[in-house]
Amino acid sequence: MTSSKTPDDRIGPLSRSVNVERLPQGRGAVTVEASPAECAALAADFRIPAIRDLVGRFAVEGPTSRLRVTGRVEAVVTQVCTVSLEPFESRVDEAVDEVFTDTDQRAGTDAEEADIPDPIVGGRIDFGRLTAEFLALGLDPYPRKPGVSFEPVQAGPDITPFDALRGLTRDGE
C-alpha cells in the first residue's frame, strides 16, 4: 500500500506536539530534549555523522490565536570537514523567533512575502519539529574543521591557450 502523505505531512523523528489551549494564557515555556535515538534519527535525516545534547528552549506569549515563540536551539553536532574529509564536533546555537496563528494569513498575500506566520494546525504546535528546523538552519552547509584551510594545488606553471601560439613562427621570418 502506498502512502498519500506529502513531505509536509510527515512528522519526522522529533515530535513534541503541544495543544495551544493547554499552554498558560499569555506566557508559557516549552522545553524539548531529544533522546539519543531521536538525535541519531535526525543525524541520519540531515546526513551528518552525529547529533547529541539537542535541546530547544522556548518562551511562548500571546493569545492562543496568535502565539509568538522565542528561544534557542542548542546541540553538539559531528560534521565532516569539506576540505580534509575528517569528522569534527561543533556547537549549534540558533535563535528562534516565530509567530504562529490559527487563521489563514496566506490568503490574499504574495507567495514571496517573508513575514507570513506559521499555522497552528489542529490547535497544536509541534515544538519538536520547530527544534529540528532550527537545528537544520544552524548547520554549516560547508563545514570546515578548525585550523584546516583550503590550499589550491599547483601542478606546475600555469599554461594558457596562447603558450602554444608562442612556439609557432612564421615561415621566412
mmCIF file of C-alpha atoms in Angstrom:
data_model
loop_
_atom_site.group_PDB
_atom_site.id
_atom_site.type_symbol
_atom_site.label_atom_id
_atom_site.label_comp_id
_atom_site.label_asym_id
_atom_site.label_seq_id
_atom_site.Cartn_x
_atom_site.Cartn_y
_atom_site.Cartn_z
ATOM 1 C CA MET A 1 0.000 0.000 0.000
ATOM 2 C CA THR A 2 1.399 3.419 -0.926
ATOM 3 C CA SER A 3 1.265 6.408 1.361
ATOM 4 C CA SER A 4 -0.581 9.501 0.209
ATOM 5 C CA LYS A 5 1.270 11.754 2.625
ATOM 6 C CA THR A 6 3.166 14.720 1.277
ATOM 7 C CA PRO A 7 6.559 15.688 2.766
ATOM 8 C CA ASP A 8 4.832 18.378 4.890
ATOM 9 C CA ASP A 9 2.543 15.729 6.406
ATOM 10 C CA ARG A 10 5.497 13.702 7.650
ATOM 11 C CA ILE A 11 6.021 14.099 11.378
ATOM 12 C CA GLY A 12 9.745 13.386 11.394
ATOM 13 C CA PRO A 13 11.962 11.792 14.012
ATOM 14 C CA LEU A 14 11.465 14.558 16.614
ATOM 15 C CA SER A 15 7.900 15.467 17.518
ATOM 16 C CA ARG A 16 6.538 17.250 20.591
ATOM 17 C CA SER A 17 3.069 18.365 19.605
ATOM 18 C CA VAL A 18 1.510 20.691 22.182
ATOM 19 C CA ASN A 19 -2.145 21.695 22.370
ATOM 20 C CA VAL A 20 -2.101 25.522 22.465
ATOM 21 C CA GLU A 21 -5.210 25.522 24.685
ATOM 22 C CA ARG A 22 -3.136 23.826 27.392
ATOM 23 C CA LEU A 23 -0.441 26.495 27.363
ATOM 24 C CA PRO A 24 -0.695 29.070 30.175
ATOM 25 C CA GLN A 25 -2.647 32.094 28.945
ATOM 26 C CA GLY A 26 -0.386 34.990 27.996
ATOM 27 C CA ARG A 27 3.000 33.400 28.767
ATOM 28 C CA GLY A 28 4.473 29.935 28.981
ATOM 29 C CA ALA A 29 7.558 27.863 28.393
ATOM 30 C CA VAL A 30 8.253 24.663 26.479
ATOM 31 C CA THR A 31 11.475 22.636 26.552
ATOM 32 C CA VAL A 32 12.298 19.901 24.055
ATOM 33 C CA GLU A 33 15.108 17.490 24.926
ATOM 34 C CA ALA A 34 15.828 14.944 22.207
ATOM 35 C CA SER A 35 16.598 11.375 23.195
ATOM 36 C CA PRO A 36 19.722 9.641 21.848
ATOM 37 C CA ALA A 37 17.509 7.671 19.426
ATOM 38 C CA GLU A 38 15.857 10.881 18.169
ATOM 39 C CA CYS A 39 19.291 12.506 17.767
ATOM 40 C CA ALA A 40 20.512 9.510 15.750
ATOM 41 C CA ALA A 41 17.419 9.616 13.517
ATOM 42 C CA LEU A 42 17.838 13.367 12.922
ATOM 43 C CA ALA A 43 21.538 12.881 12.121
ATOM 44 C CA ALA A 44 20.548 10.285 9.520
ATOM 45 C CA ASP A 45 17.932 12.673 8.072
ATOM 46 C CA PHE A 46 20.467 15.522 7.913
ATOM 47 C CA ARG A 47 23.187 13.172 6.571
ATOM 48 C CA ILE A 48 25.718 14.033 9.256
ATOM 49 C CA PRO A 49 27.601 11.575 11.486
ATOM 50 C CA ALA A 50 26.042 12.521 14.846
ATOM 51 C CA ILE A 51 23.964 14.895 16.952
ATOM 52 C CA ARG A 52 23.989 14.975 20.741
ATOM 53 C CA ASP A 53 22.654 17.138 23.568
ATOM 54 C CA LEU A 54 19.883 18.605 21.373
ATOM 55 C CA VAL A 55 17.684 20.961 23.383
ATOM 56 C CA GLY A 56 15.105 23.543 22.325
ATOM 57 C CA ARG A 57 14.041 26.070 24.953
ATOM 58 C CA PHE A 58 11.074 28.217 24.027
ATOM 59 C CA ALA A 59 9.101 31.044 25.600
ATOM 60 C CA VAL A 60 5.530 31.356 24.359
ATOM 61 C CA GLU A 61 3.469 34.530 24.654
ATOM 62 C CA GLY A 62 0.236 35.944 23.318
ATOM 63 C CA PRO A 63 -3.324 34.728 22.840
ATOM 64 C CA THR A 64 -3.894 31.171 21.618
ATOM 65 C CA SER A 65 -4.956 32.555 18.226
ATOM 66 C CA ARG A 66 -1.573 34.271 17.651
ATOM 67 C CA LEU A 67 1.402 32.958 19.598
ATOM 68 C CA ARG A 68 4.934 34.299 19.477
ATOM 69 C CA VAL A 69 7.599 31.680 20.168
ATOM 70 C CA THR A 70 11.132 32.818 21.040
ATOM 71 C CA GLY A 71 14.080 30.907 22.370
ATOM 72 C CA ARG A 72 17.152 28.905 21.384
ATOM 73 C CA VAL A 73 18.036 25.560 19.891
ATOM 74 C CA GLU A 74 21.376 24.151 21.021
ATOM 75 C CA ALA A 75 23.231 20.957 20.183
ATOM 76 C CA VAL A 76 26.628 19.411 19.607
ATOM 77 C CA VAL A 77 26.921 18.055 16.074
ATOM 78 C CA THR A 78 29.530 15.989 14.295
ATOM 79 C CA GLN A 79 30.032 17.066 10.697
ATOM 80 C CA VAL A 80 32.542 16.117 8.020
ATOM 81 C CA CYS A 81 35.069 18.781 7.002
ATOM 82 C CA THR A 82 34.621 19.694 3.337
ATOM 83 C CA VAL A 83 38.395 20.200 2.954
ATOM 84 C CA SER A 84 40.035 17.340 4.869
ATOM 85 C CA LEU A 85 37.011 14.966 4.969
ATOM 86 C CA GLU A 86 37.668 14.429 8.683
ATOM 87 C CA PRO A 87 34.749 14.342 11.154
ATOM 88 C CA PHE A 88 34.761 17.019 13.852
ATOM 89 C CA GLU A 89 32.413 18.340 16.534
ATOM 90 C CA SER A 90 30.960 21.820 16.689
ATOM 91 C CA ARG A 91 28.222 23.591 18.631
ATOM 92 C CA VAL A 92 24.976 24.820 17.154
ATOM 93 C CA ASP A 93 23.275 27.719 18.943
ATOM 94 C CA GLU A 94 20.391 29.074 16.884
ATOM 95 C CA ALA A 95 17.975 31.833 17.973
ATOM 96 C CA VAL A 96 14.253 31.242 17.427
ATOM 97 C CA ASP A 97 11.644 33.954 16.861
ATOM 98 C CA GLU A 98 8.474 32.679 15.166
ATOM 99 C CA VAL A 99 4.822 33.642 15.133
ATOM 100 C CA PHE A 100 2.055 31.040 14.904
ATOM 101 C CA THR A 101 -1.569 31.815 14.114
ATOM 102 C CA ASP A 102 -4.782 29.829 13.793
ATOM 103 C CA THR A 103 -6.078 31.849 10.845
ATOM 104 C CA ASP A 104 -5.034 31.583 7.213
ATOM 105 C CA GLN A 105 -2.630 34.517 6.918
ATOM 106 C CA ARG A 106 -1.631 33.443 3.404
ATOM 107 C CA ALA A 107 -4.978 34.384 1.834
ATOM 108 C CA GLY A 108 -4.542 37.404 -0.437
ATOM 109 C CA THR A 109 -0.779 37.706 0.103
ATOM 110 C CA ASP A 110 2.127 37.409 -2.269
ATOM 111 C CA ALA A 111 3.777 33.990 -2.037
ATOM 112 C CA GLU A 112 7.164 35.726 -1.756
ATOM 113 C CA GLU A 113 6.129 37.636 1.373
ATOM 114 C CA ALA A 114 8.594 36.711 4.110
ATOM 115 C CA ASP A 115 6.664 37.502 7.309
ATOM 116 C CA ILE A 116 3.737 35.102 6.994
ATOM 117 C CA PRO A 117 3.128 33.421 10.373
ATOM 118 C CA ASP A 118 3.330 29.641 10.667
ATOM 119 C CA PRO A 119 -0.028 27.909 11.061
ATOM 120 C CA ILE A 120 -1.357 26.392 14.261
ATOM 121 C CA VAL A 121 -2.548 23.065 12.854
ATOM 122 C CA GLY A 122 -5.453 21.372 14.590
ATOM 123 C CA GLY A 123 -4.956 23.586 17.643
ATOM 124 C CA ARG A 124 -1.385 22.293 18.069
ATOM 125 C CA ILE A 125 2.219 23.416 17.570
ATOM 126 C CA ASP A 126 4.923 20.789 17.103
ATOM 127 C CA PHE A 127 7.854 22.091 19.151
ATOM 128 C CA GLY A 128 9.928 19.042 18.225
ATOM 129 C CA ARG A 129 9.607 19.874 14.563
ATOM 130 C CA LEU A 130 10.454 23.513 15.352
ATOM 131 C CA THR A 131 13.575 22.320 17.206
ATOM 132 C CA ALA A 132 14.635 20.171 14.237
ATOM 133 C CA GLU A 133 14.027 23.005 11.750
ATOM 134 C CA PHE A 134 16.179 25.475 13.665
ATOM 135 C CA LEU A 135 18.884 22.875 14.207
ATOM 136 C CA ALA A 136 18.967 22.420 10.422
ATOM 137 C CA LEU A 137 19.221 26.201 9.961
ATOM 138 C CA GLY A 138 22.188 26.282 12.350
ATOM 139 C CA LEU A 139 24.200 23.642 10.484
ATOM 140 C CA ASP A 140 27.074 24.932 8.370
ATOM 141 C CA PRO A 141 26.416 23.799 4.776
ATOM 142 C CA TYR A 142 30.200 23.764 4.123
ATOM 143 C CA PRO A 143 31.692 22.733 7.459
ATOM 144 C CA ARG A 144 35.403 23.234 7.951
ATOM 145 C CA LYS A 145 37.344 21.712 10.826
ATOM 146 C CA PRO A 146 39.033 24.422 12.930
ATOM 147 C CA GLY A 147 42.592 25.037 11.744
ATOM 148 C CA VAL A 148 42.050 23.495 8.306
ATOM 149 C CA SER A 149 42.420 25.777 5.314
ATOM 150 C CA PHE A 150 41.973 25.193 1.628
ATOM 151 C CA GLU A 151 45.177 25.446 -0.377
ATOM 152 C CA PRO A 152 44.821 25.137 -4.146
ATOM 153 C CA VAL A 153 47.134 22.555 -5.673
ATOM 154 C CA GLN A 154 49.734 23.861 -8.141
ATOM 155 C CA ALA A 155 50.820 21.172 -10.599
ATOM 156 C CA GLY A 156 53.355 23.385 -12.305
ATOM 157 C CA PRO A 157 53.444 26.674 -14.153
ATOM 158 C CA ASP A 158 50.092 27.800 -15.438
ATOM 159 C CA ILE A 159 49.667 27.069 -19.121
ATOM 160 C CA THR A 160 47.498 29.401 -21.145
ATOM 161 C CA PRO A 161 45.994 28.830 -24.596
ATOM 162 C CA PHE A 162 48.454 31.385 -26.011
ATOM 163 C CA ASP A 163 51.513 29.372 -24.918
ATOM 164 C CA ALA A 164 51.053 27.035 -27.896
ATOM 165 C CA LEU A 165 50.976 30.040 -30.231
ATOM 166 C CA ARG A 166 54.209 31.475 -28.851
ATOM 167 C CA GLY A 167 56.111 28.450 -30.133
ATOM 168 C CA LEU A 168 54.934 28.987 -33.692
ATOM 169 C CA THR A 169 56.999 31.101 -36.048
ATOM 170 C CA ARG A 170 56.121 32.403 -39.476
ATOM 171 C CA ASP A 171 57.945 30.916 -42.457
ATOM 172 C CA GLY A 172 60.606 33.204 -43.771
ATOM 173 C CA GLU A 173 60.968 35.353 -40.700
#
